[in-house]
Protein backbone atom coordinates (compact mmCIF):
# COMPACT_ATOMS: atom_id res chain seq x y z
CA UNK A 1 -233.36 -18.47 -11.47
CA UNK A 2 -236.93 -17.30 -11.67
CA UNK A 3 -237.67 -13.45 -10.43
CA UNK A 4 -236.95 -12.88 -6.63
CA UNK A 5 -234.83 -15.79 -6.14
CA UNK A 6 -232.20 -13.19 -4.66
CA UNK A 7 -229.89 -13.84 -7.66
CA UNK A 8 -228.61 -9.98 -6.88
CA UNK A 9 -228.59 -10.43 -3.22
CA UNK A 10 -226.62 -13.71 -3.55
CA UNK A 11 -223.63 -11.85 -5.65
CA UNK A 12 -223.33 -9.08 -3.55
CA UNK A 13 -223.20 -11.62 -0.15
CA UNK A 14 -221.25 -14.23 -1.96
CA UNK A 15 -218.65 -12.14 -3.72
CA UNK A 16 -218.25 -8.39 -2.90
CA UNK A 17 -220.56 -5.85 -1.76
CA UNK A 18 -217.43 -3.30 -2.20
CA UNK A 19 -218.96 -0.81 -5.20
CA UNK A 20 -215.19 0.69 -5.65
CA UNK A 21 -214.15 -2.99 -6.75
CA UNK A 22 -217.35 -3.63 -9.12
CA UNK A 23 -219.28 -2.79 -12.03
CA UNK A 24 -223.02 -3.67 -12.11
CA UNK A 25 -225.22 -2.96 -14.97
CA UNK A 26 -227.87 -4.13 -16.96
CA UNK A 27 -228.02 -5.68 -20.35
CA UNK A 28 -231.20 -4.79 -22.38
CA UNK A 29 -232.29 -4.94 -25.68
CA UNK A 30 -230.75 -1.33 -26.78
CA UNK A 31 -227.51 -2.01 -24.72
CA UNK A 32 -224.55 -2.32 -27.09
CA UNK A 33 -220.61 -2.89 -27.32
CA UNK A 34 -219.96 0.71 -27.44
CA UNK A 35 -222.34 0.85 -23.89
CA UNK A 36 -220.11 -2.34 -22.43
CA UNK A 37 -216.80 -1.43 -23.94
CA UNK A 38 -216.62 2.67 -24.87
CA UNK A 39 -217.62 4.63 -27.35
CA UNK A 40 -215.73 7.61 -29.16
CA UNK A 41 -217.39 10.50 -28.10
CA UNK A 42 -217.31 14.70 -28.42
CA UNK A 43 -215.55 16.93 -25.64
CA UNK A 44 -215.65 20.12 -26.04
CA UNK A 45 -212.73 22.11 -23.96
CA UNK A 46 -212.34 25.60 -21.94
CA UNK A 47 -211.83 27.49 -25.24
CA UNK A 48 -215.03 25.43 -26.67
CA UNK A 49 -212.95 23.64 -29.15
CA UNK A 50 -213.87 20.37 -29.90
CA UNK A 51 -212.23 16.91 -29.85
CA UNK A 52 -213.33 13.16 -30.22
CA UNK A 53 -211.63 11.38 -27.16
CA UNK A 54 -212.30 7.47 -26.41
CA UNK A 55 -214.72 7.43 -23.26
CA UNK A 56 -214.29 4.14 -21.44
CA UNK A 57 -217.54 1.46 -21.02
CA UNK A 58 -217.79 -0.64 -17.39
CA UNK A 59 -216.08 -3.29 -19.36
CA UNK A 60 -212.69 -0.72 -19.91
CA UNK A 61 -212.97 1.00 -16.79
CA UNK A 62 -213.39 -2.19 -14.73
CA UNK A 63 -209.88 -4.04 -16.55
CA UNK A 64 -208.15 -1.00 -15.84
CA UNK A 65 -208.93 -1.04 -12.04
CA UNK A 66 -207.89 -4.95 -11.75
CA UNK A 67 -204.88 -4.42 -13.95
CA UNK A 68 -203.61 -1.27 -11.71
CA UNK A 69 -204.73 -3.43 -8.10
CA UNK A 70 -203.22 -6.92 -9.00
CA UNK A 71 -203.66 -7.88 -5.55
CA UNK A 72 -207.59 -6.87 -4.80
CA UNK A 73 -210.37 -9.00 -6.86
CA UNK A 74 -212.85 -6.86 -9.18
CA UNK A 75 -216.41 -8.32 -10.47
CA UNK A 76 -218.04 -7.17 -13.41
CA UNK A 77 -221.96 -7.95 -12.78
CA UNK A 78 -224.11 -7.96 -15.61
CA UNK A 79 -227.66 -8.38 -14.71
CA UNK A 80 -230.39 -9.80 -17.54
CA UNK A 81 -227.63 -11.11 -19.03
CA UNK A 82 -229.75 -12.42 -22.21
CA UNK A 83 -231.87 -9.74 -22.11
CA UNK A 84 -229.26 -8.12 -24.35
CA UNK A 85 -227.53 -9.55 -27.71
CA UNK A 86 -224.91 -10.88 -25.55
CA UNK A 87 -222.94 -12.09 -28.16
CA UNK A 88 -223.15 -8.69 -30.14
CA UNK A 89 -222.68 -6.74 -27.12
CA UNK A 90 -219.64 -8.27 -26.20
CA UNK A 91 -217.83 -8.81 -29.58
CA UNK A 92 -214.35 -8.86 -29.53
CA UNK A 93 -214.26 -9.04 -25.74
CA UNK A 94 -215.75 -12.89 -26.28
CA UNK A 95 -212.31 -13.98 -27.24
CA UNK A 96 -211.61 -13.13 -23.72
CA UNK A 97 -213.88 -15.28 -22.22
CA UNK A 98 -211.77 -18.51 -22.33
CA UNK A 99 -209.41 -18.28 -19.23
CA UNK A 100 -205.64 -20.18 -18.29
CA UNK A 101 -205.44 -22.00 -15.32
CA UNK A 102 -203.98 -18.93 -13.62
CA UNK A 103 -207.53 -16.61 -14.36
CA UNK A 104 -206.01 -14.62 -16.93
CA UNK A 105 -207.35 -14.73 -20.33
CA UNK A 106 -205.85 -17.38 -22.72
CA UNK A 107 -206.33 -15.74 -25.65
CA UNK A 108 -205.85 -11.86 -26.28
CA UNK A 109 -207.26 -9.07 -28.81
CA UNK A 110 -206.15 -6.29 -30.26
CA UNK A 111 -208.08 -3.11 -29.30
CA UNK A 112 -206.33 0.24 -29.58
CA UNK A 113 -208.56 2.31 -27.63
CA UNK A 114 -208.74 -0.11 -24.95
CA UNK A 115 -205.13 -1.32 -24.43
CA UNK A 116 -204.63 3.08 -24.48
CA UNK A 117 -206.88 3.32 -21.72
CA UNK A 118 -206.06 0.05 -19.37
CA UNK A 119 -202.13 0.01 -20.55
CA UNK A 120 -201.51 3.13 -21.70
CA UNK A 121 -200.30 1.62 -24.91
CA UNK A 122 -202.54 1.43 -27.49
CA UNK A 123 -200.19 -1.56 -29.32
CA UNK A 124 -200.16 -3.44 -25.98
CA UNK A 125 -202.22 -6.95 -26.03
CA UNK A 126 -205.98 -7.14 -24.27
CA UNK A 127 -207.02 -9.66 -22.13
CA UNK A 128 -208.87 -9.85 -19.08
CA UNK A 129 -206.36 -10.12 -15.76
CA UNK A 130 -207.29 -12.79 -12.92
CA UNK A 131 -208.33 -10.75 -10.32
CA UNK A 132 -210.89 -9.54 -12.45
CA UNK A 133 -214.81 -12.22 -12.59
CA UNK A 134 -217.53 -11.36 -14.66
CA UNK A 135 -220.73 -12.68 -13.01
CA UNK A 136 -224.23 -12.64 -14.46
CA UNK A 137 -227.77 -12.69 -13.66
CA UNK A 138 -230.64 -14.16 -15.87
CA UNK A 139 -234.11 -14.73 -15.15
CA UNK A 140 -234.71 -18.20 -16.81
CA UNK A 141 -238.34 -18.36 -16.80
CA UNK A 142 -238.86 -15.04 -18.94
CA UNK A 143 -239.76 -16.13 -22.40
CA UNK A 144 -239.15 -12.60 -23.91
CA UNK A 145 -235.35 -12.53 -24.25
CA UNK A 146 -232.09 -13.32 -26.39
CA UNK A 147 -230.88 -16.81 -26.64
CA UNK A 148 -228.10 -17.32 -25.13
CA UNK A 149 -225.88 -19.86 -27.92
CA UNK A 150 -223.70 -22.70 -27.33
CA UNK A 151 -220.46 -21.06 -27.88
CA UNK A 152 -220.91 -18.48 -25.38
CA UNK A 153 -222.84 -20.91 -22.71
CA UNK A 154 -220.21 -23.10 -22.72
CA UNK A 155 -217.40 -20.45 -21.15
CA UNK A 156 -219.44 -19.75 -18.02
CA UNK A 157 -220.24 -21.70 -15.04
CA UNK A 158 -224.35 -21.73 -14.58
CA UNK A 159 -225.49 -22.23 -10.97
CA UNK A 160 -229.30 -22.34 -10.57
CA UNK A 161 -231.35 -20.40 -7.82
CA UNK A 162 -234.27 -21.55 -6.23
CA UNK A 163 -236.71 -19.60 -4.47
CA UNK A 164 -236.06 -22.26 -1.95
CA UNK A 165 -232.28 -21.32 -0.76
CA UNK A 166 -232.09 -25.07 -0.14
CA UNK A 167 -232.46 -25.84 -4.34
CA UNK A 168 -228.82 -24.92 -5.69
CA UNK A 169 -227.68 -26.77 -8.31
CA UNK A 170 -224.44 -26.30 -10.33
CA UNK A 171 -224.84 -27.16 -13.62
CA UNK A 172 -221.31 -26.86 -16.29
């Protein structure tokens, strides 16, 4: 929808307006995988010695909560999502994308430094549990953004905001 539609507002009425059981954030054009996902980062410890540990992204951090609380739903938000390089940004995690009848992701990756993190097994299989949605915002009459392509469009559900809360329309 077009700016001030309440495409925000909507999500947090319509799904959850619990922050312990979401992730919101913005895509931009500097946001990357390593922002969504984690990045491999310095710690330095009491005796200032230092270490490279895996620091978990909203993406990580947000499958971990949903695979630990089976039975509470989780919603990743990403707002702008194409005013990011979606595609780039999420990478791997696009395999994911495709879900089983059940919500769970019908295809898995292989991701060491998340499966350490969410499973605490860095052999274990990735995918993206069913209590967990990803939901997106994306202003469609702003001309300066990312495309979003076919192969990504076609794994989301697109439902159109009016300024009019009377002109929904669902469109697959």
């Amino acid at each position: 929808g077009v700016p001030g539609a309440g495409k925000s507002w909507s999500i947090k009425k319509d799904y959850c307006d619990d922050a312990s059981r979401m992730e919101r954030l913005v895509f931009h054009p500097d946001y990357t995988y390593s922002d969504f996902v984690g990045q491999i980062l310095p710690k330095i410890d009491k005796d200032n010695n230092i270490s490279y540990v895996f620091t978990p992204g909203p993406f990580t951090t947000l499958v971990k909560k949903a695979y630990q609380n089976p039975d509470k739903m989780y919603f990743l938000v990403i707002e702008e999502v194409n005013r990011g390089n979606a595609p780039a940004i999420f990478g791997d995690i696009f395999q994911l994308l495709d879900r089983n009848a059940d919500g769970t992701s019908e295809y898995e990756i292989t991701n060491a430094d998340i499966a350490s993190i969410v499973y605490g097994d860095a052999s274990h299989k990735v995918s993206i549990p069913s209590n967990l949605s990803i939901l997106c915002t994306m202003n469609t009459s702003d001309q300066n953004v990312f495309t979003l392509d076919t192969a990504f469009k076609r794994r989301w559900s697109f439902e159109y905001l009016g300024i009019d809360a009377g002109s929904t329309t669902t469109k697959l």
